[in-house]
Amino acid sequence: MQNKLKIINDPVHGFIRIPHEILFDIVEHPYFQRLRRIGQTGLLNLIFPGATHTRFHHALGAMHLMFTALETLKQKGVKISETEEKGAMLAILMHDIGHGPFSHALESMLMDDWHHEKLSLLLMNRLNDEFNGELSCAIEMFQGKYHRKFFNQLISSQLDVDRLDYLKRDSFFTGVSEGNINTQRIISMMNVCDEGELVVDAKGIYSIENFLTARMFMYWQVYYHKTSALAEFLLVKILERAKYLVSQGVDLPATENLTYFLYRGKSCATDEDVERFTQLDDNDIIQAMKSWQNSDDFVLSYWCKAVIQRNLPKTIISSHSFDQRFIEEKIKKTNELFGIDNGHELVHEIKRKLLPYNAEKQPIYLLQKSGEKIRLEDSQDQLLSGLMVNKTTRYILTFPRDI
């Protein structure tokens, strides 16, 4: 009989244990193995060459942190059954199973507006049938329907193990040390109050503030870096353009599964959609962009060359929207430079907004020594949380480098 209680060596957390056989069975499944071919950070490696890690990495790391969090809560007297432990670990292991190629950028393009969480749930339900209902508890927790609220909060909230893993992991692989949070310290401060809600022991307040600032810096320095924002934008534009050209009768070379999605109209997801989606990964998109560099369509060819040869358009960033006359001027110069009349396709304003801490939606609560819980931003000890409830917006203008 095969030993399924494996130990995996992870560069970020060290050794990760797989404590239940069902977890190993899910990891072995083709749906999950596909995540090895889906990058965690899209085209970020064009800016940070080390950022080539995958969703597969991240899902295992998040599962490990979930295990650590549950162990911590048990030590603090929270009763957690084996079924609940398995459920929570399975839910976080599969939370990204519905991710499409290149993360968020292409979700809406390939499957209309099917968010990856909707697809993850659909795939979880399929796996649940395959494993005779063993994932039912995990699915309840994932959807927030389980009667003990803290399980869902560990999976998805403003302080969940998903965020704890991706911040630490992305900071490790990009080399941006501002995101390097102390996950062990944060997890050791977690607790559950009487209502079954996830709280943080009051003395952990600065670790939490550090986590929130780390997340804010990672967004502006890494995920919303002007070139990162541009690369993600280009991916969407490339697929949008390809879909448009195909609808005009242009024949574009692509793998069979990608071709299927390029021709697919707007409709509800069918079984075939789902089956083909689980066959798609980053390689299909890269392959397509490589061959579309030679397309007769100037716009498609220009964008694909920009990504594949890393000859990216120019970007300027501002805290205000760009003046329309300034944009028109760039379009005019683009038309003149390339001798085209659709230069407006190559000049765009991209907008990025971030609210570091949302005090309205699932606020973080601190548990006082007295047993009373207070909101993070209301604590007398807080230094920064009060400043993080404001939204920041940045505008990025992109246009051809030669104008």
XYZ file of C-alpha atoms in Angstrom:
403
model
C 0.000 0.000 0.000
C 1.279 3.446 -0.930
C 2.375 5.781 1.866
C 0.366 8.958 1.403
C 1.532 10.774 4.537
C 4.318 12.572 2.731
C 6.681 15.358 3.719
C 7.346 18.061 1.117
C 10.315 20.425 1.183
C 9.163 23.992 0.607
C 11.672 26.841 0.122
C 9.535 29.256 2.161
C 8.183 27.225 5.105
C 10.674 24.362 5.219
C 9.165 20.904 5.625
C 5.414 20.598 5.038
C 3.569 17.562 6.341
C 0.591 15.969 4.634
C -1.221 14.594 7.700
C -4.277 13.033 5.984
C -4.417 10.615 3.046
C -7.274 12.450 1.338
C -5.048 15.557 1.042
C -2.470 13.519 -0.848
C -5.190 12.101 -3.119
C -6.287 15.632 -4.054
C -2.689 16.760 -4.673
C -2.233 13.771 -7.028
C -5.385 14.594 -9.012
C -4.909 16.057 -12.541
C -7.039 19.122 -11.590
C -4.520 19.950 -8.870
C -1.400 18.958 -10.814
C -2.420 21.521 -13.463
C -1.522 24.214 -10.911
C 2.150 23.331 -11.486
C 1.699 24.950 -14.897
C -0.097 28.056 -13.665
C 2.180 30.844 -12.427
C 1.345 32.423 -9.076
C 2.190 35.924 -10.264
C 1.373 36.104 -13.978
C 4.058 37.995 -15.909
C 5.766 39.397 -12.807
C 8.964 37.604 -13.767
C 9.388 40.210 -16.524
C 10.054 42.673 -13.689
C 11.304 40.407 -10.889
C 13.157 37.532 -12.601
C 12.829 35.228 -9.578
C 9.027 35.293 -9.571
C 8.523 32.026 -11.441
C 6.767 30.138 -8.628
C 3.413 28.456 -9.208
C -0.078 28.166 -7.756
C 0.873 24.597 -6.848
C 3.572 25.948 -4.500
C 1.170 28.435 -2.983
C -1.681 25.989 -2.360
C 0.626 23.625 -0.468
C 2.033 26.533 1.568
C -1.453 27.770 2.483
C -2.425 24.223 3.523
C 0.633 24.103 5.795
C -0.270 27.432 7.426
C -3.838 26.206 7.936
C -2.492 23.130 9.758
C -0.299 25.380 11.947
C -3.228 27.700 12.698
C -5.504 24.805 13.715
C -2.778 23.362 15.976
C -2.410 26.778 17.647
C -6.163 27.060 18.250
C -6.311 23.537 19.692
C -3.570 24.443 22.154
C -5.688 27.417 23.243
C -8.556 25.062 24.064
C -10.610 25.362 20.859
C -12.194 21.995 20.118
C -11.556 20.945 16.504
C -12.571 17.497 15.277
C -10.588 15.467 12.751
C -13.391 15.998 10.208
C -13.120 19.766 10.691
C -9.342 19.700 10.431
C -9.494 17.719 7.184
C -12.259 20.003 5.884
C -10.343 23.215 6.534
C -7.106 21.846 5.064
C -8.891 20.517 1.974
C -10.744 23.810 1.461
C -7.559 25.878 1.494
C -5.691 23.312 -0.602
C -8.342 23.626 -3.326
C -9.111 27.348 -2.995
C -7.266 28.168 -6.255
C -8.047 24.991 -8.182
C -10.228 26.981 -10.613
C -7.509 29.483 -11.528
C -7.044 30.037 -15.215
C -3.759 30.689 -17.010
C -1.895 33.775 -15.794
C -4.027 34.254 -12.699
C -6.716 36.887 -12.636
C -5.932 38.660 -15.886
C -7.636 36.192 -18.185
C -10.569 34.920 -16.129
C -13.171 37.188 -17.676
C -11.729 36.786 -21.171
C -11.843 32.998 -21.302
C -14.953 32.182 -19.292
C -16.924 35.449 -19.585
C -17.215 36.636 -16.009
C -16.686 33.352 -14.260
C -14.622 34.251 -11.243
C -12.008 31.657 -10.286
C -13.804 31.035 -6.973
C -16.926 29.980 -8.859
C -14.835 27.610 -10.975
C -12.992 26.330 -7.896
C -16.335 25.482 -6.306
C -17.529 23.736 -9.431
C -14.347 21.622 -9.575
C -14.586 20.902 -5.836
C -18.085 19.545 -6.347
C -16.829 17.310 -9.156
C -14.023 16.018 -6.955
C -16.512 15.491 -4.131
C -18.523 13.143 -6.371
C -15.319 11.344 -7.304
C -14.286 10.938 -3.642
C -17.744 9.852 -2.422
C -18.623 12.978 -0.470
C -15.357 13.252 1.485
C -15.086 16.944 0.567
C -18.559 18.000 1.742
C -17.297 19.660 4.928
C -14.533 21.457 2.982
C -17.066 22.836 0.501
C -19.331 24.101 3.313
C -16.359 25.894 4.896
C -15.210 27.318 1.562
C -18.669 28.779 0.941
C -18.962 30.178 4.453
C -21.927 27.927 5.227
C -20.283 25.978 8.030
C -21.752 26.819 11.454
C -18.364 27.682 13.000
C -17.442 30.944 11.338
C -13.710 30.958 12.077
C -13.016 28.162 9.578
C -14.232 30.306 6.700
C -12.324 33.307 8.095
C -9.097 31.281 8.031
C -9.817 30.480 4.363
C -11.018 33.888 3.236
C -10.969 37.152 5.213
C -8.663 40.131 5.713
C -6.370 37.948 7.776
C -6.498 34.498 6.200
C -3.831 31.866 5.589
C -4.144 32.441 1.829
C -2.833 36.000 2.222
C -0.245 34.976 4.792
C 1.231 32.494 2.342
C 1.182 34.537 -0.849
C 2.699 37.625 0.790
C 5.565 35.681 2.306
C 6.033 33.554 -0.826
C 5.845 36.414 -3.335
C 8.216 38.504 -1.234
C 10.651 35.559 -1.097
C 10.611 34.919 -4.856
C 10.569 38.565 -5.983
C 13.254 39.497 -3.433
C 11.112 42.408 -2.210
C 11.790 42.185 1.521
C 9.043 44.648 2.514
C 6.525 41.821 2.122
C 8.355 39.401 4.383
C 5.873 38.929 7.212
C 6.318 36.794 10.306
C 3.633 34.186 9.619
C 4.504 32.118 12.703
C 4.092 35.078 15.044
C 0.781 36.098 13.464
C -0.598 32.549 13.620
C 0.527 32.132 17.230
C -1.604 35.186 18.125
C -4.806 33.803 16.558
C -7.697 32.877 18.788
C -11.425 32.160 18.687
C -13.935 34.091 20.792
C -17.234 32.834 22.189
C -19.238 33.520 19.036
C -16.910 31.207 17.111
C -15.245 34.134 15.344
C -11.574 34.456 14.528
C -9.813 37.104 16.640
C -6.230 38.070 17.437
C -4.820 38.278 20.967
C -4.435 42.011 21.705
C -0.669 41.720 22.232
C -0.343 40.672 18.566
C -1.489 44.085 17.319
C 1.867 45.180 15.863
C 2.330 41.922 13.971
C -1.079 42.557 12.402
C -0.232 46.149 11.549
C 3.048 44.940 10.084
C 1.100 42.425 7.980
C -1.257 45.148 6.685
C 1.597 47.503 5.788
C 3.553 44.653 4.171
C 0.524 43.884 2.038
C 0.164 47.545 1.056
C 3.849 47.796 0.060
C 3.661 44.544 -1.899
C 0.684 45.871 -3.862
C 2.305 49.160 -4.849
C 5.828 47.802 -5.223
C 5.061 44.454 -6.850
C 1.482 43.629 -7.957
C 0.603 47.219 -8.980
C 4.139 48.173 -10.046
C 3.557 50.173 -13.236
C 5.238 47.551 -15.422
C 3.351 44.699 -13.687
C 0.087 46.524 -14.264
C 1.081 46.991 -17.909
C 2.018 43.317 -18.422
C -1.312 42.142 -16.981
C -3.152 44.691 -19.106
C -1.321 43.505 -22.256
C -2.384 39.892 -21.636
C -6.027 40.909 -21.496
C -5.646 43.072 -24.573
C -3.919 40.283 -26.533
C -6.740 37.822 -25.866
C -9.397 40.481 -26.457
C -7.809 41.294 -29.817
C -7.453 37.613 -30.713
C -11.132 36.980 -29.910
C -12.110 39.979 -32.035
C -9.980 38.868 -35.019
C -11.349 35.324 -34.830
C -14.883 36.739 -34.861
C -13.925 38.628 -38.046
C -12.924 35.363 -39.731
C -9.164 35.633 -39.201
C -7.484 32.286 -38.663
C -5.127 32.410 -35.661
C -2.881 29.466 -34.755
C -3.418 28.256 -31.155
C -3.634 25.010 -29.205
C -6.927 23.158 -29.537
C -8.199 24.167 -26.092
C -7.314 27.835 -26.463
C -8.892 27.893 -29.936
C -12.074 26.541 -28.364
C -12.219 29.506 -25.966
C -11.369 32.064 -28.653
C -14.418 30.931 -30.649
C -16.668 30.454 -27.627
C -19.544 32.953 -27.421
C -21.103 34.286 -24.236
C -23.099 31.557 -22.522
C -23.434 29.549 -19.344
C -20.589 27.143 -18.698
C -21.207 23.702 -20.144
C -19.521 20.439 -19.166
C -17.276 20.758 -22.200
C -16.249 24.289 -21.149
C -15.190 23.012 -17.756
C -13.413 19.969 -19.157
C -11.436 22.092 -21.616
C -10.725 24.747 -19.012
C -9.014 22.155 -16.806
C -6.729 21.360 -19.758
C -5.594 24.985 -20.173
C -2.492 26.431 -18.573
C 0.117 29.177 -19.050
C 1.837 27.191 -21.807
C -1.174 27.539 -24.141
C -1.053 31.322 -23.831
C 2.737 31.595 -24.207
C 2.652 29.322 -27.263
C -0.071 31.496 -28.812
C 1.767 34.755 -28.136
C 4.945 33.317 -29.679
C 3.178 32.528 -32.931
C 0.980 35.653 -32.963
C 4.110 37.825 -33.046
C 4.013 37.165 -36.792
C 0.320 38.005 -37.199
C -0.717 40.252 -40.100
C -2.695 42.283 -37.569
C -0.360 45.084 -36.499
C -1.868 45.554 -33.024
C -1.812 41.856 -32.072
C 1.709 41.405 -33.420
C 2.945 44.550 -31.606
C 1.588 43.438 -28.219
C 2.798 39.829 -28.522
C 6.312 41.002 -29.429
C 6.197 43.392 -26.478
C 5.584 40.483 -24.069
C 7.644 37.690 -25.664
C 10.693 39.857 -26.430
C 10.149 41.972 -23.306
C 10.173 45.089 -25.403
C 7.459 46.722 -23.354
C 5.688 49.992 -24.145
C 6.514 53.030 -22.017
C 4.524 53.785 -18.859
C 4.141 56.887 -16.735
C 2.374 56.862 -13.385
C 0.387 59.620 -11.704
C -1.970 60.090 -8.777
C -4.358 61.954 -11.119
C -6.108 60.979 -14.312
C -4.187 62.055 -17.439
C -5.302 65.062 -19.452
C -7.316 64.060 -22.523
C -5.302 66.389 -24.785
C -2.068 64.743 -23.617
C -3.530 61.309 -24.483
C -4.752 62.529 -27.921
C -1.243 63.845 -28.634
C 0.250 60.394 -27.888
C -2.308 58.725 -30.183
C -1.494 61.161 -33.014
C 2.254 60.477 -32.641
C 1.624 56.715 -32.596
C -0.337 56.917 -35.869
C 2.455 58.950 -37.472
C 5.239 56.666 -36.205
C 3.718 53.407 -37.441
C 1.766 54.794 -40.396
C -1.495 53.412 -38.966
C -4.909 54.899 -38.204
C -5.792 52.877 -35.082
C -3.096 54.242 -32.756
C -5.762 54.607 -30.050
C -5.466 50.819 -29.633
C -1.882 51.244 -28.401
C -2.412 54.142 -25.965
C -4.277 53.403 -22.740
C -4.845 54.689 -19.256
C -4.781 51.906 -16.657
C -6.215 52.509 -13.199
C -5.259 50.715 -9.962
C -6.888 51.252 -6.562
C -6.085 49.802 -3.179
C -7.810 49.877 0.180
C -5.188 48.391 2.536
C -7.663 47.673 5.325
C -11.428 47.549 4.916
C -12.887 48.373 8.337
C -16.453 47.718 7.103
C -16.044 44.334 5.467
C -14.879 41.594 7.836
C -12.908 43.805 10.233
C -10.073 42.298 12.291
C -10.919 41.991 15.986
C -8.501 42.039 18.907
C -9.232 39.962 22.009
C -8.490 41.886 25.200
C -7.299 40.221 28.405
C -10.748 40.916 29.854
C -12.307 38.707 27.158
C -13.813 41.727 25.408
C -13.157 42.090 21.661
C -12.495 45.415 19.936
C -11.938 46.370 16.325
C -8.327 46.816 15.273
C -8.761 50.452 14.241
C -10.397 51.293 17.611
C -7.491 50.023 19.703
C -5.591 52.668 21.667
C -2.397 50.810 20.815
C -2.815 50.998 17.042
C -0.230 53.074 15.213
C -1.159 52.741 11.540
C -4.515 50.996 11.137
C -6.390 54.297 11.316
C -4.444 55.517 8.276
C -5.113 52.380 6.255
C -8.829 52.806 5.858
C -8.331 55.253 2.970
C -8.305 54.173 -0.643
C -5.331 55.104 -2.851
C -5.656 55.337 -6.637
C -2.900 55.489 -9.247
C -3.210 56.103 -12.980
C -0.773 54.564 -15.442
C -0.543 55.769 -19.049
C 0.998 53.386 -21.572
C 2.097 54.247 -25.108
C 4.735 53.030 -27.637
C 8.292 53.542 -26.417
C 9.496 55.239 -29.599
C 7.202 58.278 -29.526
